[in-house]
GROMACS .gro file of C-alpha atoms in nm:
model
  448
    1UNK     CA    1  17.442   4.198  -1.870
    2UNK     CA    2  17.218   4.502  -1.919
    3UNK     CA    3  16.881   4.362  -1.814
    4UNK     CA    4  16.686   4.674  -1.909
    5UNK     CA    5  16.828   4.673  -2.260
    6UNK     CA    6  16.749   4.304  -2.296
    7UNK     CA    7  16.386   4.352  -2.189
    8UNK     CA    8  16.347   4.647  -2.425
    9UNK     CA    9  16.487   4.440  -2.712
   10UNK     CA   10  16.246   4.154  -2.639
   11UNK     CA   11  15.950   4.394  -2.631
   12UNK     CA   12  16.061   4.566  -2.952
   13UNK     CA   13  16.070   4.227  -3.122
   14UNK     CA   14  15.719   4.148  -2.993
   15UNK     CA   15  15.589   4.468  -3.153
   16UNK     CA   16  15.777   4.406  -3.478
   17UNK     CA   17  15.654   4.049  -3.517
   18UNK     CA   18  15.296   4.121  -3.413
   19UNK     CA   19  15.191   4.450  -3.579
   20UNK     CA   20  14.841   4.580  -3.520
   21UNK     CA   21  14.785   4.375  -3.204
   22UNK     CA   22  14.767   4.637  -2.924
   23UNK     CA   23  14.613   4.406  -2.662
   24UNK     CA   24  14.897   4.156  -2.702
   25UNK     CA   25  15.154   4.437  -2.688
   26UNK     CA   26  14.991   4.563  -2.367
   27UNK     CA   27  14.993   4.219  -2.204
   28UNK     CA   28  15.356   4.157  -2.299
   29UNK     CA   29  15.465   4.499  -2.171
   30UNK     CA   30  15.284   4.447  -1.840
   31UNK     CA   31  15.467   4.119  -1.778
   32UNK     CA   32  15.809   4.225  -1.906
   33UNK     CA   33  15.801   4.541  -1.694
   34UNK     CA   34  15.789   4.320  -1.382
   35UNK     CA   35  16.052   4.062  -1.467
   36UNK     CA   36  16.380   4.253  -1.435
   37UNK     CA   37  16.445   4.140  -1.074
   38UNK     CA   38  16.392   3.775  -1.171
   39UNK     CA   39  16.612   3.798  -1.482
   40UNK     CA   40  16.891   3.967  -1.284
   41UNK     CA   41  16.896   3.677  -1.038
   42UNK     CA   42  16.868   3.412  -1.309
   43UNK     CA   43  17.092   3.508  -1.605
   44UNK     CA   44  17.056   3.151  -1.735
   45UNK     CA   45  16.708   3.246  -1.854
   46UNK     CA   46  16.861   3.506  -2.084
   47UNK     CA   47  17.117   3.254  -2.211
   48UNK     CA   48  16.837   3.007  -2.285
   49UNK     CA   49  16.619   3.264  -2.465
   50UNK     CA   50  16.331   3.207  -2.224
   51UNK     CA   51  16.173   3.551  -2.268
   52UNK     CA   52  16.192   3.536  -2.646
   53UNK     CA   53  16.035   3.189  -2.648
   54UNK     CA   54  15.768   3.285  -2.395
   55UNK     CA   55  15.652   3.570  -2.619
   56UNK     CA   56  15.624   3.351  -2.928
   57UNK     CA   57  15.334   3.101  -2.935
   58UNK     CA   58  15.421   2.740  -3.000
   59UNK     CA   59  15.138   2.723  -3.254
   60UNK     CA   60  14.882   2.966  -3.399
   61UNK     CA   61  14.573   2.832  -3.575
   62UNK     CA   62  14.344   3.045  -3.793
   63UNK     CA   63  14.064   2.888  -3.993
   64UNK     CA   64  13.738   2.948  -4.180
   65UNK     CA   65  13.409   2.856  -4.012
   66UNK     CA   66  13.123   2.831  -4.266
   67UNK     CA   67  12.767   2.767  -4.141
   68UNK     CA   68  12.406   2.811  -4.251
   69UNK     CA   69  12.160   3.040  -4.070
   70UNK     CA   70  11.790   2.973  -4.016
   71UNK     CA   71  11.702   3.153  -4.341
   72UNK     CA   72  11.928   2.923  -4.540
   73UNK     CA   73  12.197   3.186  -4.599
   74UNK     CA   74  12.561   3.077  -4.585
   75UNK     CA   75  12.765   3.266  -4.327
   76UNK     CA   76  13.141   3.268  -4.281
   77UNK     CA   77  13.330   3.347  -3.961
   78UNK     CA   78  13.692   3.318  -3.860
   79UNK     CA   79  13.813   3.075  -3.593
   80UNK     CA   80  14.128   3.096  -3.382
   81UNK     CA   81  14.330   2.883  -3.142
   82UNK     CA   82  14.665   2.999  -3.006
   83UNK     CA   83  14.855   2.719  -2.832
   84UNK     CA   84  15.099   2.938  -2.646
   85UNK     CA   85  15.304   2.730  -2.403
   86UNK     CA   86  15.298   2.364  -2.297
   87UNK     CA   87  15.597   2.356  -2.058
   88UNK     CA   88  15.375   2.274  -1.759
   89UNK     CA   89  15.108   2.061  -1.924
   90UNK     CA   90  14.851   2.052  -2.208
   91UNK     CA   91  14.739   2.387  -2.342
   92UNK     CA   92  14.449   2.511  -2.129
   93UNK     CA   93  14.229   2.814  -2.190
   94UNK     CA   94  13.883   2.913  -2.299
   95UNK     CA   95  13.706   2.982  -2.626
   96UNK     CA   96  13.551   3.325  -2.678
   97UNK     CA   97  13.269   3.386  -2.929
   98UNK     CA   98  13.232   3.762  -2.980
   99UNK     CA   99  13.247   3.997  -3.282
  100UNK     CA  100  13.554   4.170  -3.136
  101UNK     CA  101  13.766   3.853  -3.141
  102UNK     CA  102  14.079   3.873  -3.355
  103UNK     CA  103  14.423   3.716  -3.346
  104UNK     CA  104  14.572   3.989  -3.126
  105UNK     CA  105  14.304   3.950  -2.860
  106UNK     CA  106  14.340   3.571  -2.861
  107UNK     CA  107  14.718   3.606  -2.826
  108UNK     CA  108  14.684   3.848  -2.535
  109UNK     CA  109  14.447   3.610  -2.360
  110UNK     CA  110  14.669   3.309  -2.429
  111UNK     CA  111  14.979   3.491  -2.304
  112UNK     CA  112  14.803   3.585  -1.979
  113UNK     CA  113  14.687   3.224  -1.948
  114UNK     CA  114  15.047   3.096  -1.931
  115UNK     CA  115  15.114   3.280  -1.605
  116UNK     CA  116  14.766   3.239  -1.461
  117UNK     CA  117  14.777   2.864  -1.509
  118UNK     CA  118  15.127   2.847  -1.364
  119UNK     CA  119  15.011   3.032  -1.051
  120UNK     CA  120  14.750   2.764  -0.977
  121UNK     CA  121  15.031   2.513  -0.923
  122UNK     CA  122  14.855   2.267  -1.151
  123UNK     CA  123  14.993   2.082  -1.455
  124UNK     CA  124  14.839   2.299  -1.727
  125UNK     CA  125  14.995   2.508  -2.002
  126UNK     CA  126  14.854   2.822  -2.161
  127UNK     CA  127  14.632   2.868  -2.466
  128UNK     CA  128  14.320   3.051  -2.585
  129UNK     CA  129  14.083   3.050  -2.879
  130UNK     CA  130  13.754   3.164  -3.020
  131UNK     CA  131  13.575   3.313  -3.317
  132UNK     CA  132  13.437   3.647  -3.435
  133UNK     CA  133  13.088   3.494  -3.417
  134UNK     CA  134  12.816   3.673  -3.220
  135UNK     CA  135  12.579   3.431  -3.043
  136UNK     CA  136  12.344   3.715  -2.940
  137UNK     CA  137  12.012   3.692  -3.116
  138UNK     CA  138  12.095   3.356  -3.273
  139UNK     CA  139  11.869   3.053  -3.231
  140UNK     CA  140  11.987   2.736  -3.061
  141UNK     CA  141  11.987   2.566  -3.402
  142UNK     CA  142  12.214   2.834  -3.552
  143UNK     CA  143  12.453   2.813  -3.257
  144UNK     CA  144  12.459   2.434  -3.289
  145UNK     CA  145  12.547   2.452  -3.659
  146UNK     CA  146  12.818   2.709  -3.592
  147UNK     CA  147  12.971   2.506  -3.309
  148UNK     CA  148  12.968   2.190  -3.521
  149UNK     CA  149  13.148   2.366  -3.804
  150UNK     CA  150  13.398   2.524  -3.564
  151UNK     CA  151  13.480   2.188  -3.402
  152UNK     CA  152  13.504   2.011  -3.740
  153UNK     CA  153  13.823   2.208  -3.799
  154UNK     CA  154  13.953   2.242  -3.444
  155UNK     CA  155  13.911   1.880  -3.328
  156UNK     CA  156  14.235   1.759  -3.493
  157UNK     CA  157  14.437   1.988  -3.263
  158UNK     CA  158  14.266   1.888  -2.936
  159UNK     CA  159  14.302   1.608  -2.682
  160UNK     CA  160  14.304   1.563  -2.307
  161UNK     CA  161  14.685   1.539  -2.317
  162UNK     CA  162  14.729   1.804  -2.589
  163UNK     CA  163  14.489   2.097  -2.574
  164UNK     CA  164  14.183   2.133  -2.351
  165UNK     CA  165  13.955   2.432  -2.423
  166UNK     CA  166  13.680   2.565  -2.196
  167UNK     CA  167  13.426   2.845  -2.216
  168UNK     CA  168  13.472   3.221  -2.206
  169UNK     CA  169  13.261   3.516  -2.321
  170UNK     CA  170  12.982   3.385  -2.545
  171UNK     CA  171  13.062   3.021  -2.472
  172UNK     CA  172  12.864   2.860  -2.191
  173UNK     CA  173  12.725   2.515  -2.116
  174UNK     CA  174  12.507   2.520  -2.430
  175UNK     CA  175  12.801   2.586  -2.662
  176UNK     CA  176  13.030   2.342  -2.478
  177UNK     CA  177  12.763   2.073  -2.523
  178UNK     CA  178  12.741   2.129  -2.899
  179UNK     CA  179  13.121   2.139  -2.932
  180UNK     CA  180  13.169   1.820  -2.729
  181UNK     CA  181  12.898   1.637  -2.923
  182UNK     CA  182  13.070   1.712  -3.254
  183UNK     CA  183  13.412   1.613  -3.117
  184UNK     CA  184  13.269   1.282  -2.996
  185UNK     CA  185  13.094   1.222  -3.328
  186UNK     CA  186  13.408   1.286  -3.535
  187UNK     CA  187  13.658   1.099  -3.316
  188UNK     CA  188  13.430   0.816  -3.201
  189UNK     CA  189  13.574   0.865  -2.850
  190UNK     CA  190  13.404   0.972  -2.528
  191UNK     CA  191  13.706   1.174  -2.421
  192UNK     CA  192  13.543   1.368  -2.138
  193UNK     CA  193  13.861   1.556  -2.047
  194UNK     CA  194  13.897   1.724  -2.387
  195UNK     CA  195  13.664   2.012  -2.291
  196UNK     CA  196  13.588   2.161  -1.951
  197UNK     CA  197  13.288   2.361  -1.842
  198UNK     CA  198  13.054   2.071  -1.915
  199UNK     CA  199  12.725   2.031  -1.726
  200UNK     CA  200  12.757   1.824  -1.408
  201UNK     CA  201  12.532   1.548  -1.544
  202UNK     CA  202  12.784   1.431  -1.806
  203UNK     CA  203  13.137   1.491  -1.687
  204UNK     CA  204  13.129   1.847  -1.560
  205UNK     CA  205  13.241   1.969  -1.222
  206UNK     CA  206  13.045   2.133  -0.947
  207UNK     CA  207  13.149   2.497  -0.890
  208UNK     CA  208  13.286   2.539  -1.246
  209UNK     CA  209  13.008   2.787  -1.327
  210UNK     CA  210  13.073   2.984  -1.011
  211UNK     CA  211  13.451   2.940  -0.997
  212UNK     CA  212  13.590   3.255  -1.162
  213UNK     CA  213  13.359   3.487  -0.969
  214UNK     CA  214  13.399   3.302  -0.641
  215UNK     CA  215  13.777   3.290  -0.689
  216UNK     CA  216  13.806   3.665  -0.748
  217UNK     CA  217  13.619   3.729  -0.423
  218UNK     CA  218  13.834   3.478  -0.234
  219UNK     CA  219  14.145   3.658  -0.362
  220UNK     CA  220  14.005   3.998  -0.262
  221UNK     CA  221  13.915   3.856   0.079
  222UNK     CA  222  14.276   3.742   0.127
  223UNK     CA  223  14.408   4.086   0.027
  224UNK     CA  224  14.171   4.261   0.268
  225UNK     CA  225  14.267   4.025   0.551
  226UNK     CA  226  14.630   4.142   0.531
  227UNK     CA  227  14.502   4.480   0.652
  228UNK     CA  228  14.262   4.338   0.908
  229UNK     CA  229  13.957   4.405   0.688
  230UNK     CA  230  13.687   4.194   0.523
  231UNK     CA  231  13.371   4.216   0.310
  232UNK     CA  232  13.128   4.246   0.599
  233UNK     CA  233  12.915   4.559   0.555
  234UNK     CA  234  13.113   4.680   0.252
  235UNK     CA  235  12.963   4.844  -0.057
  236UNK     CA  236  13.078   4.658  -0.367
  237UNK     CA  237  13.053   4.741  -0.737
  238UNK     CA  238  13.078   4.461  -0.994
  239UNK     CA  239  13.109   4.536  -1.364
  240UNK     CA  240  12.942   4.303  -1.609
  241UNK     CA  241  12.646   4.072  -1.549
  242UNK     CA  242  12.764   3.747  -1.702
  243UNK     CA  243  12.884   3.436  -1.526
  244UNK     CA  244  13.182   3.594  -1.353
  245UNK     CA  245  12.994   3.900  -1.232
  246UNK     CA  246  12.684   3.713  -1.112
  247UNK     CA  247  12.877   3.463  -0.903
  248UNK     CA  248  13.121   3.719  -0.772
  249UNK     CA  249  12.816   3.906  -0.644
  250UNK     CA  250  12.676   3.585  -0.495
  251UNK     CA  251  12.995   3.520  -0.297
  252UNK     CA  252  13.017   3.886  -0.184
  253UNK     CA  253  12.667   3.858  -0.039
  254UNK     CA  254  12.759   3.531   0.133
  255UNK     CA  255  13.051   3.711   0.301
  256UNK     CA  256  12.832   3.994   0.428
  257UNK     CA  257  12.903   4.252   0.159
  258UNK     CA  258  12.642   4.437  -0.049
  259UNK     CA  259  12.674   4.461  -0.428
  260UNK     CA  260  12.502   4.786  -0.520
  261UNK     CA  261  12.579   4.806  -0.893
  262UNK     CA  262  12.651   4.594  -1.200
  263UNK     CA  263  12.645   4.651  -1.576
  264UNK     CA  264  12.629   4.521  -1.930
  265UNK     CA  265  12.716   4.669  -2.270
  266UNK     CA  266  12.399   4.885  -2.268
  267UNK     CA  267  12.469   5.066  -1.937
  268UNK     CA  268  12.474   5.010  -1.564
  269UNK     CA  269  12.230   4.937  -1.286
  270UNK     CA  270  12.224   5.068  -0.928
  271UNK     CA  271  12.019   4.904  -0.654
  272UNK     CA  272  12.095   5.046  -0.310
  273UNK     CA  273  11.905   4.759  -0.148
  274UNK     CA  274  12.165   4.525  -0.290
  275UNK     CA  275  12.141   4.344  -0.623
  276UNK     CA  276  11.866   4.079  -0.620
  277UNK     CA  277  12.059   3.784  -0.758
  278UNK     CA  278  11.754   3.573  -0.837
  279UNK     CA  279  11.615   3.854  -1.051
  280UNK     CA  280  11.953   3.922  -1.214
  281UNK     CA  281  11.995   3.554  -1.302
  282UNK     CA  282  11.644   3.545  -1.447
  283UNK     CA  283  11.713   3.853  -1.662
  284UNK     CA  284  12.057   3.744  -1.788
  285UNK     CA  285  12.056   3.364  -1.779
  286UNK     CA  286  11.691   3.280  -1.855
  287UNK     CA  287  11.551   3.573  -2.053
  288UNK     CA  288  11.893   3.675  -2.194
  289UNK     CA  289  11.769   4.034  -2.177
  290UNK     CA  290  11.939   4.370  -2.130
  291UNK     CA  291  12.011   4.474  -1.773
  292UNK     CA  292  11.752   4.752  -1.799
  293UNK     CA  293  11.490   4.476  -1.761
  294UNK     CA  294  11.604   4.442  -1.399
  295UNK     CA  295  11.523   4.809  -1.330
  296UNK     CA  296  11.185   4.769  -1.499
  297UNK     CA  297  11.105   4.482  -1.263
  298UNK     CA  298  11.235   4.639  -0.938
  299UNK     CA  299  11.124   4.990  -0.831
  300UNK     CA  300  11.427   5.046  -0.603
  301UNK     CA  301  11.669   5.008  -0.895
  302UNK     CA  302  11.771   5.264  -1.154
  303UNK     CA  303  11.932   5.208  -1.493
  304UNK     CA  304  12.166   5.451  -1.668
  305UNK     CA  305  12.292   5.433  -2.026
  306UNK     CA  306  12.541   5.713  -1.955
  307UNK     CA  307  12.856   5.713  -1.746
  308UNK     CA  308  13.006   5.394  -1.604
  309UNK     CA  309  12.944   5.161  -1.313
  310UNK     CA  310  13.262   5.302  -1.154
  311UNK     CA  311  13.086   5.634  -1.093
  312UNK     CA  312  12.903   5.458  -0.809
  313UNK     CA  313  13.081   5.506  -0.471
  314UNK     CA  314  13.207   5.177  -0.328
  315UNK     CA  315  13.459   5.019  -0.092
  316UNK     CA  316  13.555   4.734  -0.326
  317UNK     CA  317  13.544   4.713  -0.706
  318UNK     CA  318  13.540   4.388  -0.903
  319UNK     CA  319  13.577   4.451  -1.279
  320UNK     CA  320  13.431   4.136  -1.434
  321UNK     CA  321  13.333   4.236  -1.790
  322UNK     CA  322  13.610   4.260  -2.051
  323UNK     CA  323  13.956   4.392  -2.130
  324UNK     CA  324  14.040   4.761  -2.083
  325UNK     CA  325  13.696   4.850  -1.947
  326UNK     CA  326  13.832   5.044  -1.647
  327UNK     CA  327  14.034   5.346  -1.759
  328UNK     CA  328  14.220   5.636  -1.601
  329UNK     CA  329  13.910   5.845  -1.524
  330UNK     CA  330  13.736   5.545  -1.368
  331UNK     CA  331  14.036   5.472  -1.146
  332UNK     CA  332  14.057   5.836  -1.034
  333UNK     CA  333  13.685   5.831  -0.948
  334UNK     CA  334  13.721   5.510  -0.747
  335UNK     CA  335  14.019   5.644  -0.551
  336UNK     CA  336  13.833   5.970  -0.486
  337UNK     CA  337  13.545   5.770  -0.336
  338UNK     CA  338  13.787   5.583  -0.109
  339UNK     CA  339  13.801   5.239  -0.272
  340UNK     CA  340  13.998   4.993  -0.058
  341UNK     CA  341  14.056   4.707  -0.304
  342UNK     CA  342  14.019   4.620  -0.672
  343UNK     CA  343  14.032   4.257  -0.791
  344UNK     CA  344  14.016   4.178  -1.162
  345UNK     CA  345  13.753   3.915  -1.235
  346UNK     CA  346  13.798   3.964  -1.610
  347UNK     CA  347  14.119   3.939  -1.812
  348UNK     CA  348  14.313   4.269  -1.809
  349UNK     CA  349  14.003   4.487  -1.747
  350UNK     CA  350  14.213   4.775  -1.608
  351UNK     CA  351  14.424   4.985  -1.842
  352UNK     CA  352  14.792   5.043  -1.751
  353UNK     CA  353  14.706   5.403  -1.654
  354UNK     CA  354  14.433   5.282  -1.416
  355UNK     CA  355  14.663   5.025  -1.256
  356UNK     CA  356  14.924   5.296  -1.197
  357UNK     CA  357  14.664   5.512  -1.018
  358UNK     CA  358  14.564   5.225  -0.789
  359UNK     CA  359  14.921   5.131  -0.704
  360UNK     CA  360  15.026   5.489  -0.633
  361UNK     CA  361  14.719   5.544  -0.413
  362UNK     CA  362  14.793   5.234  -0.205
  363UNK     CA  363  14.478   5.055  -0.319
  364UNK     CA  364  14.500   4.676  -0.287
  365UNK     CA  365  14.508   4.561  -0.650
  366UNK     CA  366  14.472   4.198  -0.759
  367UNK     CA  367  14.567   4.148  -1.127
  368UNK     CA  368  14.355   3.912  -1.334
  369UNK     CA  369  14.621   3.645  -1.380
  370UNK     CA  370  14.603   3.593  -1.003
  371UNK     CA  371  14.256   3.710  -0.900
  372UNK     CA  372  14.059   3.528  -1.170
  373UNK     CA  373  14.262   3.206  -1.167
  374UNK     CA  374  13.974   3.024  -0.995
  375UNK     CA  375  13.804   2.943  -1.324
  376UNK     CA  376  14.094   2.760  -1.482
  377UNK     CA  377  14.183   2.602  -1.147
  378UNK     CA  378  13.839   2.444  -1.131
  379UNK     CA  379  13.871   2.339  -1.495
  380UNK     CA  380  14.186   2.153  -1.391
  381UNK     CA  381  13.987   1.995  -1.108
  382UNK     CA  382  13.728   1.890  -1.368
  383UNK     CA  383  14.009   1.728  -1.570
  384UNK     CA  384  14.118   1.538  -1.257
  385UNK     CA  385  13.766   1.408  -1.203
  386UNK     CA  386  13.734   1.307  -1.569
  387UNK     CA  387  14.067   1.120  -1.559
  388UNK     CA  388  13.954   0.928  -1.250
  389UNK     CA  389  13.595   0.873  -1.374
  390UNK     CA  390  13.493   1.045  -1.052
  391UNK     CA  391  13.265   1.326  -0.940
  392UNK     CA  392  13.314   1.542  -0.632
  393UNK     CA  393  13.047   1.720  -0.430
  394UNK     CA  394  12.996   2.095  -0.447
  395UNK     CA  395  13.146   2.132  -0.100
  396UNK     CA  396  13.455   1.926  -0.183
  397UNK     CA  397  13.520   2.123  -0.498
  398UNK     CA  398  13.463   2.462  -0.342
  399UNK     CA  399  13.701   2.371  -0.060
  400UNK     CA  400  13.968   2.286  -0.319
  401UNK     CA  401  13.899   2.612  -0.505
  402UNK     CA  402  13.932   2.820  -0.189
  403UNK     CA  403  14.260   2.645  -0.105
  404UNK     CA  404  14.399   2.713  -0.453
  405UNK     CA  405  14.310   3.083  -0.432
  406UNK     CA  406  14.468   3.114  -0.087
  407UNK     CA  407  14.777   2.949  -0.232
  408UNK     CA  408  14.785   3.187  -0.530
  409UNK     CA  409  14.757   3.486  -0.297
  410UNK     CA  410  15.030   3.358  -0.066
  411UNK     CA  411  15.264   3.285  -0.359
  412UNK     CA  412  15.210   3.631  -0.509
  413UNK     CA  413  15.268   3.801  -0.176
  414UNK     CA  414  15.582   3.603  -0.090
  415UNK     CA  415  15.731   3.653  -0.437
  416UNK     CA  416  15.655   4.027  -0.433
  417UNK     CA  417  15.838   4.056  -0.100
  418UNK     CA  418  16.133   3.847  -0.217
  419UNK     CA  419  16.183   4.018  -0.554
  420UNK     CA  420  16.054   4.370  -0.493
  421UNK     CA  421  16.055   4.429  -0.117
  422UNK     CA  422  15.682   4.512  -0.114
  423UNK     CA  423  15.445   4.227  -0.030
  424UNK     CA  424  15.144   4.430  -0.155
  425UNK     CA  425  15.281   4.457  -0.510
  426UNK     CA  426  15.061   4.178  -0.643
  427UNK     CA  427  15.136   4.272  -1.005
  428UNK     CA  428  15.506   4.202  -0.962
  429UNK     CA  429  15.436   3.900  -0.743
  430UNK     CA  430  15.197   3.737  -0.991
  431UNK     CA  431  15.415   3.799  -1.294
  432UNK     CA  432  15.741   3.683  -1.136
  433UNK     CA  433  15.592   3.379  -0.960
  434UNK     CA  434  15.422   3.257  -1.278
  435UNK     CA  435  15.731   3.329  -1.488
  436UNK     CA  436  15.968   3.141  -1.259
  437UNK     CA  437  15.759   2.823  -1.262
  438UNK     CA  438  15.734   2.823  -1.642
  439UNK     CA  439  16.098   2.925  -1.694
  440UNK     CA  440  16.226   2.638  -1.478
  441UNK     CA  441  16.025   2.387  -1.680
  442UNK     CA  442  16.131   2.536  -2.015
  443UNK     CA  443  16.497   2.528  -1.912
  444UNK     CA  444  16.473   2.166  -1.801
  445UNK     CA  445  16.309   2.059  -2.129
  446UNK     CA  446  16.571   2.212  -2.358
  447UNK     CA  447  16.543   2.443  -2.655
  448UNK     CA  448  16.210   2.341  -2.808
   0.00000   0.00000   0.00000
């Protein structure tokens, strides 16, 4: 069997069947490029068409979302849900509300989710969804009406044993509340486990808000420890200033590091004293303002609308904003400044060219499907609590999260050593470890 030819044929078919979806092509190529050692050892996966089936979603949903704005005008958006793979459990993955959302982006995110969810060791499959709706500048009433319309179509495809969405960019506790309320109203069921990311007071889990950011830092901490290093006294740059970025910064500070820069879509902020998290949370979570408002409130900070946050010298970089935000030039700048480790808090924030630079320079690099698995892991913990009608303390839940992230790191490292001979190749380790768990389940369940 010519494994290389087989992988090339699978990728060619992905491109043919999914034209005009570059993010999905990129995600598929990144995974397929790593899997040759696993396929060579397990030819039965070729015989069973595992790769071909993995790259084709089990179900793709696309629907109209009409709603009425505060001026009485009818608006129409497009909704998506890609239920990619259920070999390990119900589809699990967030909803993203952002103008950039299209089918290709949802498919890339859902494909990544298959392997990420598998790496957690929990019984959850992979899916993703969202809409090309922009919540920025919209009133709570407008967001409520949009969410109700969105759920009126999506509800028939959901269930705690079928498909369990959560939040993502543009979808926080407010949106989850409106979505859950409409689901409950339509179904006449208080099915708490059908959505995760709920507030703690009515079925949510402690640490869910913090989980993705905390988890990325835990993963980076594990990588650093393999070289006898840690966060203490380190300069850290975090891109973004949403949930993931804010709580990644919080955990860095708790471990003795100093986050000196963060960003949003308008530019980036540098505060050599260390980012004041109370002020940042006030600006982004309460006022919902641009990050420049932080610099206006703190004399030691400076805001720049030009360049990128990666121009700031640092020891550790945590890209936590969005896909393909960190390109070749950014990676070269980080390596030039002596960066030790990069852990992806967002989904695929580093371009393939950037990842190549990091790997060739010997920088510790944690890919998103491993490094940001803490969010979905804690969503699975929320599902456990909902199923048991139970609620765990913050400390209990964070302890479980930390254990999951240590387990993800150990699995990636061991698999990279076993299949590539280099324990620090976390890209290969994450892709192969996630693939093997899903492939075993798919093989056992037959051709479906």
